[in-house]
PDB file of C-alpha atoms and ligand atoms in Angstrom:
ATOM      1  CA  MET A 102      79.839  76.551 105.648  1.00 81.00           C
ATOM      2  CA  ARG A 103      80.252  79.976 107.259  1.00 92.00           C
ATOM      3  CA  SER A 104      79.079  82.776 105.033  1.00 96.00           C
ATOM      4  CA  PHE A 105      81.708  85.112 103.590  1.00 98.00           C
ATOM      5  CA  LEU A 106      79.204  87.973 103.547  1.00 98.00           C
ATOM      6  CA  GLY A 107      80.520  90.862 105.637  1.00 98.00           C
ATOM      7  CA  ARG A 108      83.489  88.831 106.918  1.00 98.00           C
ATOM      8  CA  ASP A 109      86.943  90.245 107.669  1.00 98.00           C
ATOM      9  CA  ILE A 110      89.860  88.462 105.996  1.00 98.00           C
ATOM     10  CA  LEU A 111      92.592  88.922 108.589  1.00 98.00           C
ATOM     11  CA  SER A 112      94.335  85.546 108.881  1.00 98.00           C
ATOM     12  CA  LEU A 113      94.384  82.077 107.351  1.00 98.00           C
ATOM     13  CA  LYS A 114      94.485  80.490 110.790  1.00 97.00           C
ATOM     14  CA  ASP A 115      90.732  80.056 110.820  1.00 88.00           C
ATOM     15  CA  PHE A 116      90.215  79.107 107.161  1.00 96.00           C
ATOM     16  CA  GLU A 117      88.778  75.641 106.526  1.00 97.00           C
ATOM     17  CA  ARG A 118      89.560  73.354 103.566  1.00 97.00           C
ATOM     18  CA  HIS A 119      86.145  73.804 101.999  1.00 97.00           C
ATOM     19  CA  GLU A 120      86.506  77.593 102.210  1.00 98.00           C
ATOM     20  CA  TYR A 121      89.640  77.445 100.034  1.00 98.00           C
ATOM     21  CA  ASN A 122      87.759  75.245  97.578  1.00 98.00           C
ATOM     22  CA  HIS A 123      84.798  77.601  97.526  1.00 98.00           C
ATOM     23  CA  ILE A 124      86.964  80.668  96.813  1.00 98.00           C
ATOM     24  CA  PHE A 125      88.735  78.719  94.036  1.00 98.00           C
ATOM     25  CA  GLN A 126      85.413  77.769  92.421  1.00 98.00           C
ATOM     26  CA  VAL A 127      84.119  81.345  92.523  1.00 98.00           C
ATOM     27  CA  ALA A 128      87.451  82.587  91.109  1.00 98.00           C
ATOM     28  CA  GLU A 129      87.054  80.247  88.144  1.00 98.00           C
ATOM     29  CA  GLU A 130      83.415  81.286  87.634  1.00 98.00           C
ATOM     30  CA  LEU A 131      84.492  84.935  87.476  1.00 98.00           C
ATOM     31  CA  GLU A 132      87.515  84.236  85.286  1.00 98.00           C
ATOM     32  CA  PRO A 133      85.877  85.343  81.984  1.00 98.00           C
ATOM     33  CA  TYR A 134      86.006  88.999  83.147  1.00 98.00           C
ATOM     34  CA  ALA A 135      89.809  88.835  83.435  1.00 98.00           C
ATOM     35  CA  ARG A 136      90.435  86.423  80.547  1.00 98.00           C
ATOM     36  CA  ASP A 137      88.325  88.449  78.091  1.00 98.00           C
ATOM     37  CA  ARG A 138      89.553  91.788  79.510  1.00 97.00           C
ATOM     38  CA  HIS A 139      85.960  92.836  79.801  1.00 95.00           C
ATOM     39  CA  ASN A 140      84.628  94.718  82.836  1.00 98.00           C
ATOM     40  CA  GLY A 141      81.234  93.612  84.109  1.00 98.00           C
ATOM     41  CA  ASP A 142      78.719  95.116  86.520  1.00 98.00           C
ATOM     42  CA  LEU A 143      78.508  92.597  89.378  1.00 98.00           C
ATOM     43  CA  LEU A 144      79.756  95.181  91.924  1.00 98.00           C
ATOM     44  CA  LYS A 145      78.576  98.330  90.165  1.00 98.00           C
ATOM     45  CA  HIS A 146      76.929  99.631  93.356  1.00 98.00           C
ATOM     46  CA  LYS A 147      79.954  98.959  95.584  1.00 98.00           C
ATOM     47  CA  THR A 148      83.149 100.860  96.435  1.00 99.00           C
ATOM     48  CA  LEU A 149      86.514  99.511  97.555  1.00 99.00           C
ATOM     49  CA  VAL A 150      88.636 101.688  99.873  1.00 98.00           C
ATOM     50  CA  THR A 151      92.372 100.961  99.750  1.00 98.00           C
ATOM     51  CA  ALA A 152      94.366 102.032 102.823  1.00 98.00           C
ATOM     52  CA  PHE A 153      97.988 101.215 102.083  1.00 98.00           C
ATOM     53  CA  TYR A 154     100.464 102.378 104.745  1.00 98.00           C
ATOM     54  CA  GLN A 155     103.311 100.504 103.035  1.00 97.00           C
ATOM     55  CA  PRO A 156     104.443 100.298  99.407  1.00 97.00           C
ATOM     56  CA  SER A 157     102.860  97.681  97.151  1.00 98.00           C
ATOM     57  CA  THR A 158     102.796  96.910  93.443  1.00 98.00           C
ATOM     58  CA  ARG A 159     100.851  93.661  93.167  1.00 98.00           C
ATOM     59  CA  THR A 160      98.497  93.570  96.124  1.00 98.00           C
ATOM     60  CA  ARG A 161      96.999  97.035  95.843  1.00 98.00           C
ATOM     61  CA  LEU A 162      96.823  97.172  92.064  1.00 98.00           C
ATOM     62  CA  SER A 163      95.382  93.688  91.636  1.00 98.00           C
ATOM     63  CA  THR A 164      92.753  94.352  94.318  1.00 98.00           C
ATOM     64  CA  GLU A 165      91.828  97.550  92.523  1.00 98.00           C
ATOM     65  CA  ALA A 166      91.901  95.750  89.153  1.00 98.00           C
ATOM     66  CA  ALA A 167      89.564  93.067  90.547  1.00 98.00           C
ATOM     67  CA  MET A 168      87.117  95.762  91.678  1.00 98.00           C
ATOM     68  CA  HIS A 169      87.271  97.495  88.273  1.00 98.00           C
ATOM     69  CA  ARG A 170      86.768  94.176  86.442  1.00 98.00           C
ATOM     70  CA  LEU A 171      83.510  93.719  88.372  1.00 98.00           C
ATOM     71  CA  GLY A 172      82.316  97.249  87.628  1.00 98.00           C
ATOM     72  CA  GLY A 173      82.908  98.556  91.165  1.00 98.00           C
ATOM     73  CA  HIS A 174      84.432 101.843  92.284  1.00 98.00           C
ATOM     74  CA  VAL A 175      87.758 102.470  93.999  1.00 98.00           C
ATOM     75  CA  THR A 176      89.021 105.201  96.311  1.00 98.00           C
ATOM     76  CA  GLY A 177      91.794 105.323  98.901  1.00 98.00           C
ATOM     77  CA  PHE A 178      95.472 106.050  99.435  1.00 98.00           C
ATOM     78  CA  ALA A 179      98.725 104.381  98.513  1.00 97.00           C
ATOM     79  CA  ASP A 180     100.893 106.689 100.633  1.00 96.00           C
ATOM     80  CA  PRO A 181      99.813 107.559 104.187  1.00 95.00           C
ATOM     81  CA  LYS A 182     102.069 110.644 104.080  1.00 95.00           C
ATOM     82  CA  MET A 183      99.310 112.300 102.071  1.00 95.00           C
ATOM     83  CA  THR A 184      96.777 111.615 104.847  1.00 96.00           C
ATOM     84  CA  ARG A 185      96.471 112.754 108.459  1.00 97.00           C
ATOM     85  CA  ALA A 186      97.704 109.318 109.542  1.00 94.00           C
ATOM     86  CA  GLY A 187     101.115 110.126 108.089  1.00 94.00           C
ATOM     87  CA  ASP A 188     101.599 113.802 108.984  1.00 94.00           C
ATOM     88  CA  PHE A 189     101.832 115.869 112.165  1.00 95.00           C
ATOM     89  CA  TYR A 190      98.622 114.361 113.568  1.00 95.00           C
ATOM     90  CA  GLN A 191      99.563 110.673 113.222  1.00 96.00           C
ATOM     91  CA  GLU A 192      95.829 109.945 113.259  1.00 97.00           C
ATOM     92  CA  SER A 193      95.049 106.600 114.865  1.00 98.00           C
ATOM     93  CA  ILE A 194      93.770 103.539 113.023  1.00 98.00           C
ATOM     94  CA  LYS A 195      90.499 103.823 114.956  1.00 98.00           C
ATOM     95  CA  ASP A 196      89.890 107.431 113.918  1.00 98.00           C
ATOM     96  CA  THR A 197      90.955 106.764 110.325  1.00 98.00           C
ATOM     97  CA  VAL A 198      88.763 103.692 109.935  1.00 98.00           C
ATOM     98  CA  CYS A 199      85.777 105.454 111.533  1.00 98.00           C
ATOM     99  CA  MET A 200      85.994 107.837 108.547  1.00 97.00           C
ATOM    100  CA  LEU A 201      86.839 105.328 105.813  1.00 98.00           C
ATOM    101  CA  GLU A 202      83.867 103.095 106.582  1.00 98.00           C
ATOM    102  CA  TYR A 203      81.549 105.815 105.253  1.00 98.00           C
ATOM    103  CA  TYR A 204      83.511 106.159 102.014  1.00 98.00           C
ATOM    104  CA  GLY A 205      83.025 102.605 100.765  1.00 98.00           C
ATOM    105  CA  ASP A 206      81.845  99.059 101.392  1.00 98.00           C
ATOM    106  CA  VAL A 207      85.101  97.141 101.997  1.00 99.00           C
ATOM    107  CA  ILE A 208      88.575  98.266 103.125  1.00 99.00           C
ATOM    108  CA  ALA A 209      91.778  96.657 101.849  1.00 99.00           C
ATOM    109  CA  MET A 210      94.569  97.557 104.293  1.00 98.00           C
ATOM    110  CA  ARG A 211      98.328  97.085 104.279  1.00 98.00           C
ATOM    111  CA  HIS A 212     100.222  98.251 107.352  1.00 98.00           C
ATOM    112  CA  PHE A 213     103.737  98.057 108.795  1.00 97.00           C
ATOM    113  CA  GLN A 214     102.381  97.197 112.262  1.00 97.00           C
ATOM    114  CA  GLN A 215     101.449  93.585 112.883  1.00 98.00           C
ATOM    115  CA  GLY A 216      97.795  93.466 113.927  1.00 98.00           C
ATOM    116  CA  ALA A 217      96.821  96.843 112.430  1.00 98.00           C
ATOM    117  CA  PRO A 218      94.057  95.348 110.192  1.00 98.00           C
ATOM    118  CA  HIS A 219      92.749  93.467 113.249  1.00 98.00           C
ATOM    119  CA  GLU A 220      92.577  96.787 115.114  1.00 98.00           C
ATOM    120  CA  ALA A 221      90.767  98.326 112.127  1.00 98.00           C
ATOM    121  CA  ALA A 222      88.293  95.432 112.104  1.00 98.00           C
ATOM    122  CA  LYS A 223      87.383  96.179 115.736  1.00 98.00           C
ATOM    123  CA  TRP A 224      86.064  99.596 114.696  1.00 98.00           C
ATOM    124  CA  ALA A 225      84.833  99.154 111.125  1.00 98.00           C
ATOM    125  CA  SER A 226      81.302  98.055 110.313  1.00 98.00           C
ATOM    126  CA  ILE A 227      82.440  96.964 106.833  1.00 98.00           C
ATOM    127  CA  PRO A 228      84.838  94.085 105.961  1.00 98.00           C
ATOM    128  CA  ILE A 229      88.590  94.588 106.343  1.00 98.00           C
ATOM    129  CA  ILE A 230      90.959  92.648 104.082  1.00 99.00           C
ATOM    130  CA  ASN A 231      94.466  92.230 105.495  1.00 98.00           C
ATOM    131  CA  CYS A 232      96.794  92.955 102.570  1.00 98.00           C
ATOM    132  CA  GLY A 233      99.920  92.366 104.696  1.00 98.00           C
ATOM    133  CA  ASP A 234     100.567  93.486 108.285  1.00 98.00           C
ATOM    134  CA  GLY A 235     104.200  93.896 109.309  1.00 98.00           C
ATOM    135  CA  TRP A 236     105.753  90.491 109.910  1.00 97.00           C
ATOM    136  CA  GLY A 237     102.247  89.132 110.624  1.00 98.00           C
ATOM    137  CA  GLU A 238     100.314  87.577 107.737  1.00 98.00           C
ATOM    138  CA  HIS A 239      99.482  88.039 104.062  1.00 98.00           C
ATOM    139  CA  PRO A 240      96.325  85.935 103.647  1.00 98.00           C
ATOM    140  CA  THR A 241      95.247  87.051 100.177  1.00 98.00           C
ATOM    141  CA  GLN A 242      98.712  86.404  98.703  1.00 98.00           C
ATOM    142  CA  VAL A 243      98.645  82.872 100.047  1.00 98.00           C
ATOM    143  CA  LEU A 244      95.101  82.267  98.782  1.00 98.00           C
ATOM    144  CA  ILE A 245      96.512  83.148  95.356  1.00 98.00           C
ATOM    145  CA  ASP A 246      99.512  80.836  95.912  1.00 98.00           C
ATOM    146  CA  MET A 247      97.243  77.931  96.879  1.00 98.00           C
ATOM    147  CA  PHE A 248      94.888  78.618  93.966  1.00 99.00           C
ATOM    148  CA  THR A 249      97.855  78.626  91.583  1.00 98.00           C
ATOM    149  CA  ILE A 250      99.142  75.296  92.904  1.00 98.00           C
ATOM    150  CA  TRP A 251      95.643  73.783  92.742  1.00 98.00           C
ATOM    151  CA  ARG A 252      95.240  74.898  89.120  1.00 98.00           C
ATOM    152  CA  GLU A 253      98.738  73.897  88.029  1.00 98.00           C
ATOM    153  CA  LEU A 254      99.064  70.533  89.807  1.00 98.00           C
ATOM    154  CA  GLY A 255      95.370  69.640  90.077  1.00 98.00           C
ATOM    155  CA  THR A 256      95.427  69.073  93.847  1.00 98.00           C
ATOM    156  CA  LEU A 257      96.716  70.408  97.139  1.00 98.00           C
ATOM    157  CA  ASP A 258      96.877  67.005  98.805  1.00 98.00           C
ATOM    158  CA  GLY A 259      99.806  64.621  98.702  1.00 98.00           C
ATOM    159  CA  LEU A 260     102.341  67.314  97.815  1.00 98.00           C
ATOM    160  CA  ASN A 261     105.808  68.117  99.169  1.00 98.00           C
ATOM    161  CA  PHE A 262     106.478  71.827  99.635  1.00 98.00           C
ATOM    162  CA  LEU A 263     109.978  73.284  99.898  1.00 98.00           C
ATOM    163  CA  LEU A 264     109.858  76.752 101.489  1.00 98.00           C
ATOM    164  CA  VAL A 265     113.001  78.856 101.164  1.00 98.00           C
ATOM    165  CA  GLY A 266     113.667  82.311 102.586  1.00 98.00           C
ATOM    166  CA  ASP A 267     113.135  84.465 105.624  1.00 97.00           C
ATOM    167  CA  MET A 268     110.704  82.641 107.914  1.00 97.00           C
ATOM    168  CA  ARG A 269     109.747  85.917 109.619  1.00 96.00           C
ATOM    169  CA  MET A 270     107.921  86.866 106.410  1.00 96.00           C
ATOM    170  CA  ARG A 271     104.177  87.324 106.587  1.00 98.00           C
ATOM    171  CA  THR A 272     103.679  85.006 103.602  1.00 98.00           C
ATOM    172  CA  MET A 273     105.564  82.222 105.421  1.00 98.00           C
ATOM    173  CA  HIS A 274     103.185  82.515 108.378  1.00 98.00           C
ATOM    174  CA  SER A 275     100.061  82.436 106.218  1.00 98.00           C
ATOM    175  CA  ILE A 276     101.275  79.533 104.094  1.00 98.00           C
ATOM    176  CA  GLY A 277     102.150  77.605 107.237  1.00 98.00           C
ATOM    177  CA  TYR A 278      98.523  77.834 108.350  1.00 98.00           C
ATOM    178  CA  ALA A 279      97.229  77.089 104.837  1.00 98.00           C
ATOM    179  CA  MET A 280      99.396  73.975 104.391  1.00 98.00           C
ATOM    180  CA  SER A 281      98.070  72.554 107.653  1.00 98.00           C
ATOM    181  CA  LYS A 282      94.582  72.260 106.134  1.00 98.00           C
ATOM    182  CA  PHE A 283      95.786  69.878 103.410  1.00 98.00           C
ATOM    183  CA  ASP A 284      97.829  66.678 103.205  1.00 98.00           C
ATOM    184  CA  ILE A 285     101.108  68.544 102.665  1.00 98.00           C
ATOM    185  CA  ASN A 286     104.648  67.776 103.845  1.00 98.00           C
ATOM    186  CA  ALA A 287     106.736  70.919 104.303  1.00 98.00           C
ATOM    187  CA  THR A 288     110.505  71.404 104.368  1.00 98.00           C
ATOM    188  CA  PHE A 289     111.747  74.834 105.499  1.00 98.00           C
ATOM    189  CA  VAL A 290     115.154  76.257 104.526  1.00 98.00           C
ATOM    190  CA  ALA A 291     116.254  79.555 106.107  1.00 98.00           C
ATOM    191  CA  PRO A 292     119.400  81.266 107.382  1.00 97.00           C
ATOM    192  CA  PRO A 293     119.828  80.655 111.143  1.00 97.00           C
ATOM    193  CA  ASP A 294     118.942  84.260 112.029  1.00 96.00           C
ATOM    194  CA  MET A 295     115.770  84.073 109.900  1.00 97.00           C
ATOM    195  CA  SER A 296     114.629  80.583 110.829  1.00 97.00           C
ATOM    196  CA  MET A 297     111.245  79.605 112.267  1.00 97.00           C
ATOM    197  CA  THR A 298     110.707  80.704 115.844  1.00 97.00           C
ATOM    198  CA  ASP A 299     109.944  78.054 118.463  1.00 98.00           C
ATOM    199  CA  GLU A 300     106.562  79.711 118.931  1.00 97.00           C
ATOM    200  CA  PHE A 301     105.702  79.347 115.218  1.00 98.00           C
ATOM    201  CA  LYS A 302     106.899  75.724 115.194  1.00 98.00           C
ATOM    202  CA  ASP A 303     104.710  74.959 118.218  1.00 98.00           C
ATOM    203  CA  GLU A 304     101.796  76.622 116.478  1.00 98.00           C
ATOM    204  CA  LEU A 305     102.287  74.558 113.282  1.00 98.00           C
ATOM    205  CA  ARG A 306     102.528  71.359 115.346  1.00 98.00           C
ATOM    206  CA  ALA A 307      99.286  72.331 117.078  1.00 98.00           C
ATOM    207  CA  TYR A 308      97.734  72.741 113.614  1.00 97.00           C
ATOM    208  CA  ASN A 309      99.027  69.233 112.773  1.00 97.00           C
ATOM    209  CA  LEU A 310     101.354  70.262 109.931  1.00 98.00           C
ATOM    210  CA  CYS A 311     103.994  67.673 109.056  1.00 98.00           C
ATOM    211  CA  PHE A 312     107.256  69.634 108.620  1.00 98.00           C
ATOM    212  CA  LYS A 313     111.016  69.500 108.925  1.00 98.00           C
ATOM    213  CA  GLU A 314     113.960  71.852 108.413  1.00 98.00           C
ATOM    214  CA  ALA A 315     116.909  71.490 106.005  1.00 98.00           C
ATOM    215  CA  ASN A 316     120.142  73.416 105.542  1.00 98.00           C
ATOM    216  CA  SER A 317     119.979  74.234 101.856  1.00 98.00           C
ATOM    217  CA  THR A 318     117.736  74.261  98.809  1.00 98.00           C
ATOM    218  CA  GLU A 319     120.114  71.852  97.086  1.00 97.00           C
ATOM    219  CA  GLU A 320     119.677  69.310  99.887  1.00 97.00           C
ATOM    220  CA  ALA A 321     115.855  69.334  99.675  1.00 98.00           C
ATOM    221  CA  ILE A 322     114.875  70.258  96.120  1.00 98.00           C
ATOM    222  CA  ALA A 323     114.693  66.718  94.693  1.00 98.00           C
ATOM    223  CA  ASP A 324     111.591  65.860  96.756  1.00 98.00           C
ATOM    224  CA  ALA A 325     109.694  69.084  96.110  1.00 98.00           C
ATOM    225  CA  ASP A 326     106.513  69.392  94.054  1.00 98.00           C
ATOM    226  CA  VAL A 327     106.209  73.068  95.026  1.00 99.00           C
ATOM    227  CA  ILE A 328     109.161  75.408  95.625  1.00 98.00           C
ATOM    228  CA  TYR A 329     107.986  78.486  97.535  1.00 98.00           C
ATOM    229  CA  MET A 330     110.505  81.305  97.683  1.00 98.00           C
ATOM    230  CA  GLU A 331     111.058  84.585  99.496  1.00 97.00           C
ATOM    231  CA  PRO A 332     114.197  86.729  99.665  1.00 95.00           C
ATOM    232  CA  VAL A 333     116.635  86.615 102.550  1.00 95.00           C
ATOM    233  CA  VAL A 334     118.087  89.970 101.441  1.00 91.00           C
ATOM    234  CA  GLN A 335     115.136  92.224 102.030  1.00 85.00           C
ATOM    235  CA  ALA A 336     113.447  95.161 103.697  1.00 88.00           C
ATOM    236  CA  ASP A 337     112.278  95.345 107.305  1.00 91.00           C
ATOM    237  CA  TYR A 338     108.537  94.782 107.072  1.00 92.00           C
ATOM    238  CA  ALA A 339     107.972  96.533 110.400  1.00 92.00           C
ATOM    239  CA  GLN A 340     109.014  99.845 108.769  1.00 92.00           C
ATOM    240  CA  SER A 341     106.603 101.985 106.790  1.00 91.00           C
ATOM    241  CA  ARG A 342     109.164 102.350 104.019  1.00 89.00           C
ATOM    242  CA  VAL A 343     112.744 101.206 103.513  1.00 91.00           C
ATOM    243  CA  GLU A 344     114.878 102.862 100.849  1.00 88.00           C
ATOM    244  CA  VAL A 345     117.503 100.858  98.959  1.00 83.00           C
ATOM    245  CA  GLU A 346     120.565 100.243 101.097  1.00 78.00           C
ATOM    246  CA  LYS A 347     124.093 100.566  99.765  1.00 77.00           C
ATOM    247  CA  GLY A 348     126.249  97.499 100.132  1.00 78.00           C
ATOM    248  CA  TYR A 349     123.702  94.846 101.009  1.00 83.00           C
ATOM    249  CA  GLY A 350     125.095  91.365 100.446  1.00 88.00           C
ATOM    250  CA  LEU A 351     124.255  88.724  97.898  1.00 94.00           C
ATOM    251  CA  THR A 352     122.049  85.771  98.809  1.00 97.00           C
ATOM    252  CA  PRO A 353     124.122  82.815 100.048  1.00 97.00           C
ATOM    253  CA  PRO A 354     123.849  79.862  97.594  1.00 97.00           C
ATOM    254  CA  GLU A 355     122.011  77.735 100.176  1.00 98.00           C
ATOM    255  CA  TYR A 356     118.940  79.971  99.792  1.00 98.00           C
ATOM    256  CA  THR A 357     118.872  80.312  95.993  1.00 98.00           C
ATOM    257  CA  VAL A 358     117.293  78.278  93.207  1.00 98.00           C
ATOM    258  CA  THR A 359     119.235  78.181  89.968  1.00 98.00           C
ATOM    259  CA  ARG A 360     118.495  76.910  86.486  1.00 98.00           C
ATOM    260  CA  GLU A 361     121.227  74.289  86.862  1.00 98.00           C
ATOM    261  CA  MET A 362     119.794  73.060  90.159  1.00 98.00           C
ATOM    262  CA  LEU A 363     116.370  72.713  88.539  1.00 98.00           C
ATOM    263  CA  ARG A 364     117.774  70.874  85.520  1.00 98.00           C
ATOM    264  CA  ASP A 365     119.893  68.435  87.557  1.00 98.00           C
ATOM    265  CA  LYS A 366     117.814  67.828  90.674  1.00 98.00           C
ATOM    266  CA  ALA A 367     114.192  69.012  90.533  1.00 98.00           C
ATOM    267  CA  LYS A 368     111.172  66.887  89.653  1.00 98.00           C
ATOM    268  CA  SER A 369     110.027  67.496  86.103  1.00 98.00           C
ATOM    269  CA  HIS A 370     106.626  68.808  87.261  1.00 98.00           C
ATOM    270  CA  ALA A 371     107.923  70.925  90.185  1.00 98.00           C
ATOM    271  CA  ILE A 372     106.653  74.504  90.168  1.00 98.00           C
ATOM    272  CA  ILE A 373     108.229  77.633  91.652  1.00 98.00           C
ATOM    273  CA  LEU A 374     106.161  80.339  93.329  1.00 98.00           C
ATOM    274  CA  HIS A 375     107.513  83.669  94.573  1.00 98.00           C
ATOM    275  CA  SER A 376     105.298  86.439  95.942  1.00 96.00           C
ATOM    276  CA  LEU A 377     107.755  89.013  94.527  1.00 97.00           C
ATOM    277  CA  PRO A 378     109.564  91.388  94.509  1.00 96.00           C
ATOM    278  CA  ARG A 379     112.672  89.206  94.225  1.00 97.00           C
ATOM    279  CA  MET A 380     116.333  89.815  94.771  1.00 95.00           C
ATOM    280  CA  ASP A 381     119.109  87.502  93.508  1.00 95.00           C
ATOM    281  CA  GLU A 382     117.715  84.349  95.155  1.00 97.00           C
ATOM    282  CA  LEU A 383     115.767  83.625  91.958  1.00 98.00           C
ATOM    283  CA  PRO A 384     117.875  84.516  88.890  1.00 97.00           C
ATOM    284  CA  VAL A 385     115.986  85.837  85.856  1.00 98.00           C
ATOM    285  CA  ASP A 386     117.121  82.898  83.692  1.00 98.00           C
ATOM    286  CA  VAL A 387     114.753  80.698  85.731  1.00 98.00           C
ATOM    287  CA  ASP A 388     111.826  82.677  84.275  1.00 98.00           C
ATOM    288  CA  ASN A 389     112.101  80.786  81.009  1.00 96.00           C
ATOM    289  CA  THR A 390     112.008  77.322  82.548  1.00 98.00           C
ATOM    290  CA  LYS A 391     108.956  75.043  82.726  1.00 98.00           C
ATOM    291  CA  HIS A 392     109.016  75.440  86.515  1.00 98.00           C
ATOM    292  CA  ALA A 393     108.282  79.186  86.824  1.00 98.00           C
ATOM    293  CA  ARG A 394     104.735  80.081  87.879  1.00 98.00           C
ATOM    294  CA  TYR A 395     105.216  83.493  89.526  1.00 97.00           C
ATOM    295  CA  TRP A 396     103.975  85.424  86.498  1.00 96.00           C
ATOM    296  CA  VAL A 397     100.831  83.281  86.261  1.00 97.00           C
ATOM    297  CA  GLU A 398     100.176  84.467  89.794  1.00 97.00           C
ATOM    298  CA  ALA A 399      99.682  88.034  88.600  1.00 96.00           C
ATOM    299  CA  TYR A 400      96.693  86.857  86.562  1.00 98.00           C
ATOM    300  CA  ASN A 401      95.453  84.537  89.294  1.00 98.00           C
ATOM    301  CA  GLY A 402      95.663  87.429  91.770  1.00 98.00           C
ATOM    302  CA  VAL A 403      92.891  89.243  89.940  1.00 98.00           C
ATOM    303  CA  LEU A 404      90.703  86.091  89.872  1.00 98.00           C
ATOM    304  CA  VAL A 405      91.077  85.344  93.565  1.00 99.00           C
ATOM    305  CA  ARG A 406      90.560  88.957  94.573  1.00 98.00           C
ATOM    306  CA  MET A 407      87.445  89.191  92.375  1.00 98.00           C
ATOM    307  CA  ALA A 408      86.148  86.114  94.195  1.00 98.00           C
ATOM    308  CA  LEU A 409      86.900  87.542  97.637  1.00 98.00           C
ATOM    309  CA  LEU A 410      85.315  90.923  96.914  1.00 99.00           C
ATOM    310  CA  SER A 411      82.197  89.294  95.447  1.00 98.00           C
ATOM    311  CA  LEU A 412      81.825  86.950  98.411  1.00 98.00           C
ATOM    312  CA  LEU A 413      82.434  89.572 101.106  1.00 98.00           C
ATOM    313  CA  LEU A 414      80.041  91.998  99.436  1.00 98.00           C
ATOM    314  CA  GLY A 415      77.327  89.397  98.869  1.00 98.00           C
ATOM    315  CA  ALA A 416      77.301  89.479  95.068  1.00 98.00           C
ATOM    316  CA  VAL A 417      77.834  85.711  95.036  1.00 98.00           C
ATOM    317  CA  GLU A 418      77.252  83.120  97.766  1.00 94.00           C
TER     318      GLU A 418
HETATM  319  N1   CP B 176     103.188  89.973  96.701  1.00 66.60           N
HETATM  320  C1   CP B 176     103.152  91.205  97.239  1.00 66.60           C
HETATM  321  O1   CP B 176     102.699  91.405  98.391  1.00 66.60           O
HETATM  322  O2   CP B 176     103.672  92.172  96.442  1.00 66.60           O
HETATM  323  P1   CP B 176     103.490  93.738  96.673  1.00 66.60           P
HETATM  324  O3   CP B 176     104.324  94.108  97.894  1.00 66.60           O
HETATM  325  O4   CP B 176     104.009  94.387  95.432  1.00 66.60           O
HETATM  326  O5   CP B 176     102.049  94.011  96.931  1.00 66.60           O
END
């Protein structure tokens, strides 16, 4: 197996099955730190630098929480407007990263431009973790999604996934690549103007993923073991920041999952994942059903990110 030591985590395209399994095992080994709410000292000599050019609640804070749980240090920015990259100078990624690499041992980057973390990785001598790049990918979120499914259903093979939402989303790209490494059948449901591009379909076929498209959640939910949701009413991920718009529409019923739909049509063991934040596609009364797993993901996010940081920084093999 390739070593994780010093590796950039930019995409799930090149992740192998056994690498998912290895991350999951390390995440479970490190779980006591999070479960017992007890910080250790595994990374006490290491520093995480967060470079977030776009807003985030979960990704940045859980990466920082993972570093704290392992006794490491954290520095960085959550708003590029307070750096030279976001003011008059519009400092380039190259120049910024050539500074940041001396301030820590690993950089977690979110950016509104697709490929920005890849550009950073060209210049940095320390690992770069892609925490979401424009409409590109969100590899760590999907590692958490796959870990959650593996823990909840006991396997990733032999499952039917129903994926609902905007197929331009970075999570949809990463999960497409991830599903192709397992024996998974995927059904995609999206509005016509947010459906999978021909290029992405060709790519998934080249990766040997078995998939089809359907018109509505209702049409496809009965077969699903995993229901993976994203909003269709949402921000433009190619912008650095999008303020709330007045008068945005409601989600059409074809792209929602309701409590009634789950009661009448879903498999008893089906689980729902959502990377969050949500809009009205996933009503809050679903939270109290046996199907909801999106809050468990907040906990799992710390486990998986502890595993990644430990592996990249050589604290575990
Ligand atoms: N899941 C996720 O990427 O959420 P944040 O935007 O809050 O980080």
